[in-house]
C-alpha cells in the first residue's frame, strides 16, 4: 500500500511538472473577443481575407434590433447570404457602411481582416460545449 | 484571462481571428479602449451591457430608417416552475431594450406564458434562449443569472416573489 501510494504521489508530481512545463513552453491560446463572427462563405474563394464582424463594437452603437429586425440579418451564422453587390446597393452592412454612417464598401481592408483559412462561425471565449449550431 | 472582473481584452492583432498582416487591423478600434470604460462583468465581453445602457455609458441607436415606435415591455415571466434548479426569472425589460418582439416571437417562443417547452439541452445546442445566450449575450456558464428565484421564496405564489415589474408565472 505504502509503495503504491508513494508511486502514485510520484506520478502526480511528474504530471504536475509536465503541466507547468506545458504552460510555460506554449503561449496561452489567443481568443477572439466574445461573439466575434468570422464570415468566409465566399471571401477567400473571391480572393480576399475573411471578414471579422465584431458584435461588441456594433452593440455599443446599435441595439440588436436595428440589424436583426430592421435590416433582416438572421440570428444564425451562415444563414445570411450577403453579397458585396447587396452591400453596395445599401442592403445588409451597406445600410450603414455607405460613407455616411460608417466607412463605405470600397474600404475592403477594414472588414476583410480575418486570418486566411478560418471557417465561418462565431468565435470568442466562454464556450460551454455548445451551442452546436453556431 | 478567465473569470475575473477587470479582465483585459486582447489586442486585435493577437486575438487569433484577425490577420496581423492585414493592413486594416491597425486602423480598427481596440476592444480594450471601448469596453474598458463600461461597467465591468466577469464573463462574455466583460461588460454589463444592460447596466451600461441604463447608466447612459452607451447610447446605441434604436433604428436606422424605421419610424415605428420602439416596443418595450417590462414584465417578468417565471419559468421552470417544477424543475430542480431555482426558478428562472425572464425579464422582458432587459430584452426589449435591445430586441424587437419579432426577434423571439413567435418563431422561437409562443407569446403565452407557460406555452413553451424549454430545455437546457436545446439551449446548449444553440436553440431557444441559446440562439443568443452562449453566443453574444451572457454565456451559459452563468446559471444563476437566469435561475435566480429561490423556490422557497415563491412558495406556490410566484407573484409575491416579484422584485419590480409584474410577474407572469408560466402556467405549467
GROMACS .gro file of C-alpha atoms in nm:
model
  306
    1UNK     CA    1   0.000   0.000   0.000
    2UNK     CA    2   0.269   0.246   0.103
    3UNK     CA    3   0.478   0.174  -0.204
    4UNK     CA    4   0.169   0.204  -0.419
    5UNK     CA    5   0.074   0.538  -0.264
    6UNK     CA    6   0.432   0.659  -0.296
    7UNK     CA    7   0.432   0.566  -0.662
    8UNK     CA    8   0.102   0.747  -0.720
    9UNK     CA    9   0.228   1.058  -0.545
   10UNK     CA   10   0.540   1.045  -0.760
   11UNK     CA   11   0.326   1.016  -1.070
   12UNK     CA   12   0.123   1.316  -0.957
   13UNK     CA   13   0.437   1.521  -0.911
   14UNK     CA   14   0.557   1.424  -1.259
   15UNK     CA   15   0.217   1.509  -1.408
   16UNK     CA   16   0.218   1.847  -1.231
   17UNK     CA   17   0.571   1.918  -1.351
   18UNK     CA   18   0.470   1.833  -1.709
   19UNK     CA   19   0.166   2.059  -1.679
   20UNK     CA   20   0.375   2.352  -1.553
   21UNK     CA   21   0.626   2.288  -1.830
   22UNK     CA   22   0.349   2.278  -2.090
   23UNK     CA   23   0.200   2.607  -1.968
   24UNK     CA   24   0.545   2.764  -1.957
   25UNK     CA   25   0.656   2.647  -2.301
   26UNK     CA   26   0.349   2.722  -2.508
   27UNK     CA   27   0.194   3.061  -2.548
   28UNK     CA   28  -0.153   3.093  -2.399
   29UNK     CA   29  -0.423   3.040  -2.658
   30UNK     CA   30  -0.534   3.358  -2.830
   31UNK     CA   31  -0.903   3.426  -2.810
   32UNK     CA   32  -1.129   3.633  -3.022
   33UNK     CA   33  -1.347   3.879  -2.841
   34UNK     CA   34  -1.672   3.717  -2.727
   35UNK     CA   35  -1.922   3.697  -3.016
   36UNK     CA   36  -1.681   3.789  -3.294
   37UNK     CA   37  -1.815   3.641  -3.617
   38UNK     CA   38  -1.592   3.519  -3.899
   39UNK     CA   39  -1.759   3.532  -4.239
   40UNK     CA   40  -1.587   3.323  -4.501
   41UNK     CA   41  -1.857   3.162  -4.711
   42UNK     CA   42  -1.730   3.345  -5.017
   43UNK     CA   43  -1.449   3.580  -4.918
   44UNK     CA   44  -1.146   3.361  -4.973
   45UNK     CA   45  -1.293   3.199  -5.283
   46UNK     CA   46  -1.315   3.552  -5.419
   47UNK     CA   47  -0.953   3.624  -5.325
   48UNK     CA   48  -0.991   3.840  -5.014
   49UNK     CA   49  -0.938   3.769  -4.644
   50UNK     CA   50  -1.239   3.653  -4.439
   51UNK     CA   51  -1.448   3.924  -4.271
   52UNK     CA   52  -1.434   3.960  -3.893
   53UNK     CA   53  -1.757   4.112  -3.763
   54UNK     CA   54  -1.716   4.240  -3.405
   55UNK     CA   55  -2.051   4.226  -3.221
   56UNK     CA   56  -1.906   4.427  -2.930
   57UNK     CA   57  -1.819   4.724  -3.150
   58UNK     CA   58  -2.162   4.733  -3.309
   59UNK     CA   59  -2.367   4.688  -2.994
   60UNK     CA   60  -2.208   4.995  -2.839
   61UNK     CA   61  -2.361   5.192  -3.126
   62UNK     CA   62  -2.675   4.999  -3.221
   63UNK     CA   63  -2.935   4.787  -3.049
   64UNK     CA   64  -2.963   4.428  -3.171
   65UNK     CA   65  -3.297   4.500  -3.338
   66UNK     CA   66  -3.152   4.750  -3.585
   67UNK     CA   67  -2.965   4.476  -3.770
   68UNK     CA   68  -3.166   4.173  -3.665
   69UNK     CA   69  -3.514   4.316  -3.721
   70UNK     CA   70  -3.488   4.625  -3.941
   71UNK     CA   71  -3.205   4.511  -4.171
   72UNK     CA   72  -3.304   4.147  -4.182
   73UNK     CA   73  -2.992   3.970  -4.053
   74UNK     CA   74  -3.099   3.627  -3.931
   75UNK     CA   75  -2.957   3.531  -3.592
   76UNK     CA   76  -2.759   3.233  -3.713
   77UNK     CA   77  -2.411   3.229  -3.856
   78UNK     CA   78  -2.425   3.114  -4.216
   79UNK     CA   79  -2.796   3.188  -4.254
   80UNK     CA   80  -2.741   3.522  -4.426
   81UNK     CA   81  -2.641   3.532  -4.790
   82UNK     CA   82  -2.468   3.865  -4.812
   83UNK     CA   83  -2.304   3.960  -5.141
   84UNK     CA   84  -2.083   4.263  -5.194
   85UNK     CA   85  -2.333   4.373  -5.458
   86UNK     CA   86  -2.605   4.383  -5.187
   87UNK     CA   87  -2.381   4.591  -4.964
   88UNK     CA   88  -2.306   4.835  -5.247
   89UNK     CA   89  -2.684   4.856  -5.306
   90UNK     CA   90  -2.733   4.963  -4.944
   91UNK     CA   91  -2.862   4.634  -4.809
   92UNK     CA   92  -2.734   4.449  -4.501
   93UNK     CA   93  -2.397   4.604  -4.393
   94UNK     CA   94  -2.446   4.863  -4.668
   95UNK     CA   95  -2.731   5.026  -4.477
   96UNK     CA   96  -2.461   5.193  -4.263
   97UNK     CA   97  -2.137   5.119  -4.447
   98UNK     CA   98  -2.210   5.381  -4.710
   99UNK     CA   99  -1.967   5.661  -4.621
  100UNK     CA  100  -2.246   5.837  -4.431
  101UNK     CA  101  -2.283   5.642  -4.107
  102UNK     CA  102  -1.967   5.431  -4.141
  103UNK     CA  103  -1.693   5.371  -4.396
  104UNK     CA  104  -1.807   5.270  -4.740
  105UNK     CA  105  -1.777   4.940  -4.927
  106UNK     CA  106  -1.465   5.050  -5.113
  107UNK     CA  107  -1.264   5.020  -4.788
  108UNK     CA  108  -1.214   4.643  -4.836
  109UNK     CA  109  -0.925   4.622  -4.590
  110UNK     CA  110  -1.122   4.741  -4.289
  111UNK     CA  111  -1.368   4.450  -4.287
  112UNK     CA  112  -1.166   4.179  -4.464
  113UNK     CA  113  -0.915   4.144  -4.181
  114UNK     CA  114  -0.950   3.775  -4.091
  115UNK     CA  115  -0.679   3.512  -4.084
  116UNK     CA  116  -0.675   3.315  -4.409
  117UNK     CA  117  -0.824   2.969  -4.371
  118UNK     CA  118  -1.061   3.044  -4.083
  119UNK     CA  119  -1.403   2.884  -4.127
  120UNK     CA  120  -1.721   3.088  -4.081
  121UNK     CA  121  -1.853   3.082  -3.730
  122UNK     CA  122  -1.896   3.265  -3.403
  123UNK     CA  123  -1.576   3.287  -3.201
  124UNK     CA  124  -1.473   3.403  -2.857
  125UNK     CA  125  -1.429   3.251  -2.514
  126UNK     CA  126  -1.678   3.121  -2.264
  127UNK     CA  127  -1.788   2.831  -2.471
  128UNK     CA  128  -1.989   2.570  -2.293
  129UNK     CA  129  -1.962   2.281  -2.533
  130UNK     CA  130  -2.248   2.437  -2.727
  131UNK     CA  131  -2.421   2.599  -2.891
  132UNK     CA  132  -2.350   2.339  -3.152
  133UNK     CA  133  -2.519   2.512  -3.440
  134UNK     CA  134  -2.323   2.835  -3.427
  135UNK     CA  135  -0.791   3.551  -1.894
  136UNK     CA  136  -1.068   3.374  -1.712
  137UNK     CA  137  -1.349   3.477  -1.487
  138UNK     CA  138  -1.235   3.786  -1.308
  139UNK     CA  139  -1.379   4.133  -1.309
  140UNK     CA  140  -1.141   4.376  -1.468
  141UNK     CA  141  -1.003   4.122  -1.714
  142UNK     CA  142  -0.813   4.263  -2.004
  143UNK     CA  143  -0.908   4.237  -2.366
  144UNK     CA  144  -0.665   4.101  -2.623
  145UNK     CA  145  -0.536   4.337  -2.889
  146UNK     CA  146  -0.694   4.260  -3.227
  147UNK     CA  147  -0.365   4.154  -3.380
  148UNK     CA  148  -0.319   3.885  -3.112
  149UNK     CA  149  -0.676   3.753  -3.088
  150UNK     CA  150  -0.640   3.457  -3.321
  151UNK     CA  151  -0.906   3.567  -3.572
  152UNK     CA  152  -0.752   3.885  -3.713
  153UNK     CA  153  -0.460   3.854  -3.952
  154UNK     CA  154  -0.184   4.074  -3.805
  155UNK     CA  155  -0.063   4.127  -4.162
  156UNK     CA  156  -0.398   4.266  -4.280
  157UNK     CA  157  -0.348   4.636  -4.346
  158UNK     CA  158  -0.680   4.735  -4.187
  159UNK     CA  159  -0.618   4.581  -3.846
  160UNK     CA  160  -0.412   4.867  -3.709
  161UNK     CA  161  -0.686   5.117  -3.805
  162UNK     CA  162  -0.966   4.946  -3.613
  163UNK     CA  163  -1.074   5.036  -3.261
  164UNK     CA  164  -0.928   4.804  -2.996
  165UNK     CA  165  -1.173   4.626  -2.763
  166UNK     CA  166  -0.986   4.743  -2.452
  167UNK     CA  167  -1.028   5.107  -2.550
  168UNK     CA  168  -1.403   5.077  -2.600
  169UNK     CA  169  -1.500   4.817  -2.342
  170UNK     CA  170  -1.266   4.924  -2.063
  171UNK     CA  171  -1.485   5.230  -1.997
  172UNK     CA  172  -1.804   5.034  -1.941
  173UNK     CA  173  -1.947   4.870  -1.630
  174UNK     CA  174  -1.740   4.554  -1.587
  175UNK     CA  175  -1.865   4.198  -1.582
  176UNK     CA  176  -1.699   3.862  -1.516
  177UNK     CA  177  -1.786   3.685  -1.841
  178UNK     CA  178  -1.856   3.734  -2.210
  179UNK     CA  179  -1.723   4.072  -2.323
  180UNK     CA  180  -1.659   4.160  -1.955
  181UNK     CA  181  -1.926   4.427  -1.988
  182UNK     CA  182  -2.262   4.454  -1.812
  183UNK     CA  183  -2.439   4.559  -2.129
  184UNK     CA  184  -2.782   4.631  -1.981
  185UNK     CA  185  -2.629   4.830  -1.697
  186UNK     CA  186  -2.409   5.023  -1.939
  187UNK     CA  187  -2.720   5.115  -2.134
  188UNK     CA  188  -2.920   5.208  -1.823
  189UNK     CA  189  -2.639   5.429  -1.695
  190UNK     CA  190  -2.604   5.607  -2.029
  191UNK     CA  191  -2.246   5.484  -2.080
  192UNK     CA  192  -2.357   5.378  -2.426
  193UNK     CA  193  -2.637   5.521  -2.640
  194UNK     CA  194  -2.699   5.266  -2.911
  195UNK     CA  195  -2.939   5.371  -3.186
  196UNK     CA  196  -3.291   5.227  -3.180
  197UNK     CA  197  -3.349   5.238  -3.554
  198UNK     CA  198  -3.199   5.346  -3.883
  199UNK     CA  199  -3.491   5.440  -4.106
  200UNK     CA  200  -3.785   5.283  -3.930
  201UNK     CA  201  -4.030   5.537  -3.791
  202UNK     CA  202  -4.216   5.277  -3.589
  203UNK     CA  203  -4.215   5.342  -3.215
  204UNK     CA  204  -3.987   5.101  -3.027
  205UNK     CA  205  -4.182   4.833  -2.847
  206UNK     CA  206  -4.098   4.782  -2.480
  207UNK     CA  207  -4.239   4.550  -2.220
  208UNK     CA  208  -4.126   4.540  -1.860
  209UNK     CA  209  -4.298   4.243  -1.703
  210UNK     CA  210  -4.113   3.934  -1.576
  211UNK     CA  211  -4.202   3.578  -1.667
  212UNK     CA  212  -4.128   3.296  -1.422
  213UNK     CA  213  -4.021   2.972  -1.586
  214UNK     CA  214  -3.909   2.628  -1.477
  215UNK     CA  215  -4.169   2.620  -1.202
  216UNK     CA  216  -4.140   2.246  -1.143
  217UNK     CA  217  -3.771   2.179  -1.206
  218UNK     CA  218  -3.491   2.123  -0.959
  219UNK     CA  219  -3.291   2.439  -1.020
  220UNK     CA  220  -3.405   2.774  -0.886
  221UNK     CA  221  -3.689   2.930  -1.084
  222UNK     CA  222  -3.598   3.129  -1.394
  223UNK     CA  223  -3.699   3.494  -1.400
  224UNK     CA  224  -3.715   3.613  -1.759
  225UNK     CA  225  -3.712   3.994  -1.764
  226UNK     CA  226  -3.890   4.134  -2.068
  227UNK     CA  227  -3.741   4.476  -1.995
  228UNK     CA  228  -3.376   4.381  -2.039
  229UNK     CA  229  -3.465   4.200  -2.359
  230UNK     CA  230  -3.683   4.466  -2.520
  231UNK     CA  231  -3.421   4.732  -2.451
  232UNK     CA  232  -3.218   4.559  -2.721
  233UNK     CA  233  -3.456   4.347  -2.924
  234UNK     CA  234  -3.783   4.378  -3.109
  235UNK     CA  235  -4.070   4.141  -3.022
  236UNK     CA  236  -4.028   3.980  -3.365
  237UNK     CA  237  -3.677   3.861  -3.281
  238UNK     CA  238  -3.823   3.597  -3.047
  239UNK     CA  239  -4.198   3.579  -3.116
  240UNK     CA  240  -4.336   3.355  -3.239
  241UNK     CA  241  -4.075   3.152  -3.425
  242UNK     CA  242  -3.869   3.087  -3.108
  243UNK     CA  243  -4.128   3.130  -2.832
  244UNK     CA  244  -4.508   3.144  -2.834
  245UNK     CA  245  -4.623   3.467  -2.674
  246UNK     CA  246  -4.812   3.290  -2.395
  247UNK     CA  247  -4.651   3.227  -2.055
  248UNK     CA  248  -4.635   2.852  -1.998
  249UNK     CA  249  -4.689   2.757  -2.362
  250UNK     CA  250  -4.320   2.694  -2.436
  251UNK     CA  251  -4.141   2.374  -2.355
  252UNK     CA  252  -3.790   2.489  -2.269
  253UNK     CA  253  -3.495   2.258  -2.239
  254UNK     CA  254  -3.136   2.316  -2.134
  255UNK     CA  255  -3.034   2.057  -2.393
  256UNK     CA  256  -3.189   2.266  -2.669
  257UNK     CA  257  -3.041   2.584  -2.522
  258UNK     CA  258  -2.692   2.432  -2.513
  259UNK     CA  259  -2.737   2.338  -2.877
  260UNK     CA  260  -2.799   2.699  -2.970
  261UNK     CA  261  -3.178   2.682  -2.979
  262UNK     CA  262  -3.435   2.880  -2.778
  263UNK     CA  263  -3.251   3.112  -2.533
  264UNK     CA  264  -2.926   2.966  -2.671
  265UNK     CA  265  -2.971   3.149  -3.000
  266UNK     CA  266  -2.817   3.447  -2.816
  267UNK     CA  267  -2.701   3.326  -2.474
  268UNK     CA  268  -2.374   3.143  -2.519
  269UNK     CA  269  -2.303   3.327  -2.841
  270UNK     CA  270  -2.347   3.701  -2.798
  271UNK     CA  271  -2.534   3.773  -2.475
  272UNK     CA  272  -2.406   3.647  -2.140
  273UNK     CA  273  -2.281   3.290  -2.169
  274UNK     CA  274  -2.437   2.968  -2.042
  275UNK     CA  275  -2.178   2.936  -1.769
  276UNK     CA  276  -2.374   3.198  -1.572
  277UNK     CA  277  -2.652   2.965  -1.446
  278UNK     CA  278  -2.774   3.181  -1.160
  279UNK     CA  279  -2.839   3.489  -1.369
  280UNK     CA  280  -3.144   3.312  -1.512
  281UNK     CA  281  -3.210   3.061  -1.234
  282UNK     CA  282  -3.239   3.343  -0.988
  283UNK     CA  283  -3.556   3.300  -0.783
  284UNK     CA  284  -3.540   3.061  -0.488
  285UNK     CA  285  -3.818   2.806  -0.484
  286UNK     CA  286  -3.869   2.870  -0.113
  287UNK     CA  287  -3.925   3.240  -0.187
  288UNK     CA  288  -4.208   3.160  -0.423
  289UNK     CA  289  -4.393   2.905  -0.212
  290UNK     CA  290  -4.659   2.848  -0.473
  291UNK     CA  291  -4.730   3.217  -0.516
  292UNK     CA  292  -4.490   3.341  -0.782
  293UNK     CA  293  -4.634   3.693  -0.792
  294UNK     CA  294  -4.515   3.756  -0.436
  295UNK     CA  295  -4.155   3.690  -0.535
  296UNK     CA  296  -4.151   3.986  -0.768
  297UNK     CA  297  -3.879   4.243  -0.742
  298UNK     CA  298  -4.025   4.518  -0.953
  299UNK     CA  299  -4.239   4.470  -1.260
  300UNK     CA  300  -4.540   4.247  -1.292
  301UNK     CA  301  -4.466   3.878  -1.273
  302UNK     CA  302  -4.642   3.638  -1.503
  303UNK     CA  303  -4.598   3.280  -1.385
  304UNK     CA  304  -4.578   3.019  -1.655
  305UNK     CA  305  -4.887   2.802  -1.612
  306UNK     CA  306  -4.717   2.465  -1.650
   0.00000   0.00000   0.00000
